[in-house]
Amino acid sequence: LGPALMVMFLEGVNRGSPRELAALVKSGARLLMRQAALVALPVAIVMAWMMPTLVPVTAPLRNELRVAALILVASLLFAPIEALWHALECLQLGYRVNLALMAQSLVTLVVAVWLARVGYGLPGQSIASIAGMLAFAAFVAAFALPRLPNFFESRPGSIDSSKLRRLRWPMLATGLGGQVNLLTDYIVVGFVINPVAVTSFSLTQRLITVLGGFITFSTNATWAGLSEVLATGERSVFEARVLELLRLLIGGGLLVVATIAAYNARFVTLWVGREYYAGDLLTALTAMQVLIVSFLLLFTWTIDAQGDTRYRVTVATVGAALNLGLSVVFARWLGMWGVTLGTVVGRSEERRVGK
């Protein structure tokens, strides 16, 4: 629902009416709260109660884990903040969202360490997570509300429900495909190779994925501006800007990930020891993966900004299926680096289908 609402917010921004945007955001916040209450809340309570079964732990920790999971259900209270968050991104203020995320991380870290020190256990970690979310919500609200005139006094805007459905279901399908691409590599390593190998796999990729994420952030920072150019109807200018961004993305991305990859073995050795380094092939393939994801993300936003997300369903479905299937096959054949090779091949095919 959130990404679908963002596309609709973007249309309000492009029409240049802050009051209209405020009304749309207010309606979006209500829809998000309703979805959290009617859909997410019952599921969250059941899953929290069953958490000791879903995540097997020793008997003394069962009740503690259940209480910690139930505390996290309170995070659903922050569902409406997603509307303000997306409004900031549509207004080309995504850097302020990043500041709020930094505040969330710092608050969570400080509270988590303090509560662990005084003996609050797993429930204390959940309380720390809620405290971090509260900090994020406070910062996002402080940044967004001054740019939404008469937000509390205005009437909720009219959101076309049929258009919203056309947007949200393709986004659900592509979101599931994205989760398959993002999360299955560790599962494949654990099942096909062995669970211990997941540690080496993750530690070898860590520096590249974290610092390579800044390339992805640069892509995220451009889509609202591209949408504004597109709204003017100047297609030639829009295409020229996309090509400029591509050159910047590929050139700057290569410079960043190649440098990181060259020093990755030394970094892992200094960090945790040479025995946890999974090899140069995994490092090189992870660097390729970061570049391909950034490339795809630019065109993902280009499609979304034009208001028809159905084009992405085929792309995401093909990419996710190939990623999972090839990762399993290559893992059995080539070992740990074969998992990332499957991801790279799947993502490359996704790029070809996307074109």
Coordinates of C-alpha atoms in Angstrom, one line a residue:
L1 CA 0.0 0.0 0.0
G2 CA 2.8 2.5 0.9
P3 CA 4.6 2.5 -2.5
A4 CA 1.3 2.7 -4.3
L5 CA 0.3 5.7 -2.3
M6 CA 3.7 7.3 -3.0
V7 CA 2.9 7.2 -6.8
M8 CA -0.4 9.0 -6.1
F9 CA 1.4 11.6 -3.8
L10 CA 3.9 12.2 -6.6
E11 CA 1.0 13.2 -8.9
G12 CA -0.1 15.8 -6.3
V13 CA 3.4 17.2 -6.0
N14 CA 3.7 17.5 -9.8
R15 CA 0.5 19.5 -9.9
G16 CA 2.2 22.0 -7.6
S17 CA -0.5 22.1 -4.9
P18 CA 0.8 21.6 -1.3
R19 CA -2.8 21.6 0.1
E20 CA -3.8 18.8 -2.3
L21 CA -0.7 16.9 -1.2
A22 CA -1.6 17.4 2.4
A23 CA -5.1 16.1 1.9
L24 CA -3.8 13.0 0.0
V25 CA -1.2 12.3 2.7
K26 CA -3.9 12.5 5.3
S27 CA -6.1 10.0 3.4
G28 CA -3.0 7.7 2.9
A29 CA -2.2 7.8 6.6
R30 CA -5.8 6.7 7.4
L31 CA -5.6 3.9 4.9
L32 CA -2.3 2.7 6.3
M33 CA -3.7 2.7 9.9
R34 CA -6.8 0.8 8.8
Q35 CA -4.7 -1.8 7.1
A36 CA -2.5 -2.1 10.1
A37 CA -5.5 -2.6 12.4
L38 CA -7.5 -4.9 10.3
V39 CA -4.8 -7.0 8.6
A40 CA -1.5 -6.7 10.3
L41 CA -2.6 -6.6 13.9
P42 CA -4.4 -10.0 14.0
V43 CA -1.5 -11.7 12.2
A44 CA 1.1 -10.0 14.3
I45 CA -0.6 -11.1 17.6
V46 CA -0.9 -14.8 16.4
M47 CA 2.7 -14.8 15.2
A48 CA 4.0 -13.2 18.4
W49 CA 2.2 -15.8 20.5
M50 CA 3.6 -18.6 18.4
M51 CA 7.1 -17.2 18.2
P52 CA 8.7 -19.8 20.5
T53 CA 7.4 -22.4 18.0
L54 CA 8.5 -20.5 14.9
V55 CA 11.9 -19.8 16.4
P56 CA 12.9 -22.8 18.6
V57 CA 14.7 -21.7 21.8
T58 CA 15.5 -23.4 25.1
A59 CA 12.7 -23.7 27.6
P60 CA 13.8 -20.8 29.9
L61 CA 13.7 -18.4 26.9
R62 CA 10.3 -19.3 25.5
N63 CA 8.2 -16.9 27.6
E64 CA 10.8 -14.2 27.3
L65 CA 10.8 -14.5 23.5
R66 CA 7.0 -14.4 23.4
V67 CA 6.8 -11.3 25.5
A68 CA 9.5 -9.6 23.3
A69 CA 7.5 -10.4 20.2
L70 CA 4.2 -9.1 21.7
I71 CA 6.0 -5.8 22.6
L72 CA 7.0 -5.4 19.0
V73 CA 3.3 -5.6 18.0
A74 CA 3.2 -2.0 19.2
S75 CA 5.3 -0.9 16.2
L76 CA 2.0 -1.1 14.2
L77 CA 1.0 2.2 15.9
F78 CA 3.6 3.9 13.6
A79 CA 2.0 2.7 10.4
P80 CA 0.7 6.2 9.4
I81 CA 4.2 7.7 9.5
E82 CA 4.9 5.9 6.3
A83 CA 2.6 8.4 4.5
L84 CA 4.7 11.3 5.8
W85 CA 7.9 9.5 5.0
H86 CA 6.8 9.0 1.3
A87 CA 5.6 12.6 1.1
L88 CA 9.1 13.8 2.1
E89 CA 10.6 11.6 -0.7
C90 CA 8.1 13.0 -3.2
L91 CA 9.2 16.5 -2.2
Q92 CA 12.8 15.6 -2.9
L93 CA 13.7 15.6 0.8
G94 CA 14.8 12.0 1.0
Y95 CA 18.0 13.0 2.8
R96 CA 15.8 14.1 5.8
V97 CA 14.4 10.6 5.9
N98 CA 17.9 9.3 6.1
L99 CA 18.6 11.7 9.0
A100 CA 15.6 10.2 10.8
L101 CA 16.8 6.7 10.1
M102 CA 20.2 7.7 11.6
A103 CA 18.4 9.0 14.7
Q104 CA 16.5 5.7 14.9
S105 CA 19.6 3.6 14.7
L106 CA 21.4 5.6 17.4
V107 CA 18.4 5.6 19.8
T108 CA 17.9 1.9 19.2
L109 CA 21.6 1.1 19.8
V110 CA 21.9 3.2 23.0
V111 CA 18.7 1.9 24.6
A112 CA 19.4 -1.7 23.6
V113 CA 22.9 -1.7 25.2
W114 CA 21.6 0.0 28.3
L115 CA 18.6 -2.3 28.8
A116 CA 20.8 -5.4 28.1
R117 CA 23.3 -4.1 30.7
V118 CA 20.6 -3.8 33.4
G119 CA 19.2 -7.2 32.6
Y120 CA 16.0 -6.7 30.7
G121 CA 16.9 -9.5 28.2
L122 CA 14.9 -10.0 25.0
P123 CA 12.0 -7.7 26.0
G124 CA 14.5 -5.0 26.5
Q125 CA 15.7 -5.3 22.9
S126 CA 12.1 -5.0 21.7
I127 CA 11.6 -1.9 23.9
A128 CA 14.7 -0.5 22.3
S129 CA 13.3 -1.1 18.8
I130 CA 10.1 0.7 19.7
A131 CA 12.1 3.6 21.1
G132 CA 14.0 3.9 17.9
M133 CA 10.8 3.8 15.8
L134 CA 9.4 6.6 18.1
A135 CA 12.5 8.7 17.3
F136 CA 12.1 8.1 13.6
A137 CA 8.4 9.0 13.7
A138 CA 9.2 12.2 15.6
F139 CA 11.8 13.3 13.2
V140 CA 9.7 12.5 10.1
A141 CA 6.7 14.3 11.5
A142 CA 8.9 17.4 12.4
F143 CA 10.3 17.4 8.8
A144 CA 7.1 16.7 6.9
L145 CA 4.2 18.6 8.7
P146 CA 5.6 22.1 8.0
R147 CA 5.4 21.3 4.3
L148 CA 1.8 20.1 4.5
P149 CA -0.3 23.2 5.1
N150 CA -3.3 22.7 7.4
F151 CA -2.6 19.0 7.7
F152 CA -4.7 18.5 10.8
E153 CA -7.5 20.9 9.8
S154 CA -7.9 19.8 6.2
R155 CA -10.3 17.2 5.0
P156 CA -8.8 13.9 3.7
G157 CA -8.3 14.0 0.0
S158 CA -10.1 11.8 -2.5
I159 CA -8.1 8.7 -3.5
D160 CA -9.3 6.8 -6.6
S161 CA -9.7 3.3 -5.1
S162 CA -9.7 1.5 -8.5
K163 CA -6.4 3.2 -9.4
L164 CA -5.0 2.4 -6.0
R165 CA -5.8 -1.3 -6.6
R166 CA -4.2 -1.2 -10.0
L167 CA -1.0 0.1 -8.4
R168 CA -0.8 -1.9 -5.2
W169 CA -1.3 -5.5 -6.5
P170 CA 1.5 -5.3 -9.1
M171 CA 3.7 -3.7 -6.4
L172 CA 2.8 -6.5 -4.0
A173 CA 4.0 -9.1 -6.7
T174 CA 7.2 -7.2 -7.4
G175 CA 7.8 -6.7 -3.7
L176 CA 7.6 -10.4 -3.1
G177 CA 10.0 -10.9 -6.0
G178 CA 12.3 -8.4 -4.5
Q179 CA 12.2 -10.2 -1.1
V180 CA 13.1 -13.4 -2.9
N181 CA 16.1 -11.7 -4.5
L182 CA 17.2 -10.1 -1.3
L183 CA 16.8 -12.8 1.3
T184 CA 17.1 -16.3 -0.3
D185 CA 20.9 -16.3 -0.8
Y186 CA 21.6 -16.9 2.9
I187 CA 18.8 -19.6 3.1
V188 CA 20.3 -21.4 0.0
V189 CA 23.8 -21.3 1.5
G190 CA 22.4 -22.7 4.8
F191 CA 20.4 -25.5 3.2
V192 CA 22.6 -26.5 0.3
I193 CA 26.1 -26.1 1.8
N194 CA 25.8 -25.9 5.6
P195 CA 24.6 -23.4 8.2
V196 CA 28.1 -22.5 9.3
A197 CA 29.0 -21.3 5.8
V198 CA 26.4 -18.5 6.1
T199 CA 28.8 -16.7 8.5
S200 CA 31.7 -16.6 6.0
F201 CA 29.3 -15.8 3.1
S202 CA 27.7 -12.8 5.0
L203 CA 31.0 -11.4 6.4
T204 CA 32.7 -11.5 3.0
Q205 CA 29.8 -9.6 1.4
R206 CA 29.3 -7.1 4.3
L207 CA 31.6 -4.3 3.4
I208 CA 30.6 -4.3 -0.3
T209 CA 26.9 -4.4 0.4
V210 CA 27.0 -1.7 3.0
L211 CA 29.2 0.8 1.1
G212 CA 27.7 -0.2 -2.2
G213 CA 24.4 0.8 -0.7
F214 CA 25.4 4.4 -1.1
I215 CA 25.2 3.9 -4.9
T216 CA 21.6 2.7 -4.4
F217 CA 20.9 5.7 -2.2
S218 CA 22.0 8.0 -5.0
T219 CA 19.5 6.3 -7.3
N220 CA 16.7 6.7 -4.7
A221 CA 17.5 10.4 -4.5
T222 CA 16.8 11.0 -8.2
W223 CA 13.4 9.5 -8.9
A224 CA 11.3 12.4 -7.6
G225 CA 13.3 14.9 -9.7
L226 CA 12.9 12.7 -12.8
S227 CA 9.2 12.6 -12.2
E228 CA 9.0 16.4 -12.1
V229 CA 10.9 16.6 -15.4
L230 CA 8.5 14.0 -16.8
A231 CA 5.5 15.9 -15.7
T232 CA 6.5 18.9 -17.9
G233 CA 6.1 16.7 -21.0
E234 CA 9.6 17.3 -22.2
R235 CA 10.5 13.7 -23.1
S236 CA 13.8 14.6 -24.7
V237 CA 15.0 16.3 -21.5
F238 CA 13.8 13.4 -19.4
E239 CA 15.7 10.9 -21.6
A240 CA 18.8 13.0 -21.5
R241 CA 18.7 13.2 -17.7
V242 CA 18.2 9.4 -17.4
L243 CA 21.3 8.9 -19.6
E244 CA 23.3 11.3 -17.5
L245 CA 22.3 9.4 -14.4
L246 CA 23.2 6.1 -16.0
R247 CA 26.7 7.3 -16.9
L248 CA 27.2 8.7 -13.3
L249 CA 25.8 5.4 -11.8
I250 CA 28.0 3.1 -13.8
G251 CA 31.2 5.2 -13.7
G252 CA 30.9 6.2 -10.0
G253 CA 29.6 2.7 -9.1
L254 CA 32.6 1.0 -10.7
L255 CA 35.0 3.3 -9.0
V256 CA 33.4 2.6 -5.6
V257 CA 32.8 -1.2 -5.7
A258 CA 36.1 -1.9 -7.5
T259 CA 38.1 -0.1 -4.8
I260 CA 36.1 -1.9 -2.1
A261 CA 36.5 -5.3 -3.7
A262 CA 40.3 -4.8 -4.0
Y263 CA 40.7 -4.3 -0.3
N264 CA 37.9 -6.6 0.9
A265 CA 40.2 -9.6 1.8
R266 CA 42.3 -7.3 4.0
F267 CA 39.3 -5.8 5.6
V268 CA 37.7 -9.2 6.5
T269 CA 41.1 -10.4 7.8
L270 CA 41.5 -7.4 10.1
W271 CA 37.8 -7.6 11.2
V272 CA 37.2 -11.3 12.0
G273 CA 40.2 -13.2 10.6
R274 CA 41.3 -14.7 7.3
E275 CA 39.4 -18.0 7.9
Y276 CA 36.1 -16.2 7.5
Y277 CA 37.0 -14.8 4.0
A278 CA 35.0 -16.8 1.4
G279 CA 37.2 -15.9 -1.6
D280 CA 37.9 -13.4 -4.4
L281 CA 35.3 -14.8 -6.7
L282 CA 32.5 -14.2 -4.2
T283 CA 33.8 -10.7 -3.7
A284 CA 33.9 -9.9 -7.4
L285 CA 30.4 -11.3 -8.0
T286 CA 29.0 -9.4 -5.0
A287 CA 30.4 -6.2 -6.5
M288 CA 28.8 -7.0 -9.8
Q289 CA 25.5 -7.6 -8.0
V290 CA 25.5 -4.2 -6.3
L291 CA 26.0 -2.5 -9.7
I292 CA 23.2 -4.4 -11.4
V293 CA 20.8 -3.8 -8.6
S294 CA 21.5 0.0 -8.7
F295 CA 21.0 -0.1 -12.5
L296 CA 17.7 -1.9 -12.2
L297 CA 16.5 0.4 -9.4
L298 CA 16.8 3.5 -11.6
F299 CA 14.5 2.0 -14.2
T300 CA 12.2 0.7 -11.6
W301 CA 11.5 4.2 -10.4
T302 CA 11.3 5.4 -14.0
I303 CA 8.4 2.9 -14.5
D304 CA 6.7 3.8 -11.2
A305 CA 6.9 7.5 -11.8
Q306 CA 4.7 7.1 -14.9
G307 CA 2.0 5.5 -12.9
D308 CA 1.7 1.9 -14.3
T309 CA 3.5 -0.6 -12.2
R310 CA 2.2 -3.6 -14.1
Y311 CA 5.2 -3.6 -16.4
R312 CA 7.4 -4.6 -13.5
V313 CA 5.5 -7.8 -12.6
T314 CA 7.0 -9.9 -15.4
V315 CA 10.5 -8.4 -14.8
A316 CA 10.4 -9.2 -11.0
T317 CA 8.9 -12.6 -11.4
V318 CA 11.4 -13.8 -14.0
G319 CA 14.3 -12.4 -12.0
A320 CA 13.2 -14.0 -8.7
A321 CA 12.5 -17.4 -10.2
L322 CA 15.9 -17.4 -12.0
N323 CA 17.7 -16.2 -9.0
L324 CA 16.4 -18.9 -6.7
G325 CA 16.6 -21.7 -9.2
L326 CA 20.1 -20.9 -10.5
S327 CA 21.4 -20.2 -7.0
V328 CA 20.4 -23.7 -5.8
V329 CA 21.9 -25.3 -8.9
F330 CA 25.2 -23.4 -8.9
A331 CA 25.6 -23.8 -5.1
R332 CA 25.5 -27.6 -5.6
W333 CA 27.9 -27.4 -8.5
L334 CA 30.3 -24.6 -7.6
G335 CA 29.9 -24.1 -3.8
M336 CA 29.4 -20.8 -2.0
W337 CA 30.3 -18.4 -4.8
G338 CA 27.8 -20.2 -7.0
V339 CA 25.0 -18.8 -5.0
T340 CA 25.9 -15.2 -5.8
L341 CA 26.6 -16.2 -9.5
G342 CA 23.0 -17.4 -9.6
T343 CA 21.9 -14.0 -8.3
V344 CA 24.0 -12.1 -10.8
V345 CA 22.7 -14.2 -13.7
G346 CA 19.1 -13.8 -12.5
R347 CA 19.5 -10.1 -12.1
S348 CA 21.1 -9.7 -15.5
E349 CA 18.2 -11.6 -17.1
E350 CA 15.9 -9.3 -15.2
R351 CA 17.6 -6.3 -16.7
R352 CA 17.3 -7.8 -20.2
V353 CA 13.5 -8.5 -19.7
G354 CA 13.1 -5.0 -18.2
K355 CA 14.6 -3.4 -21.3

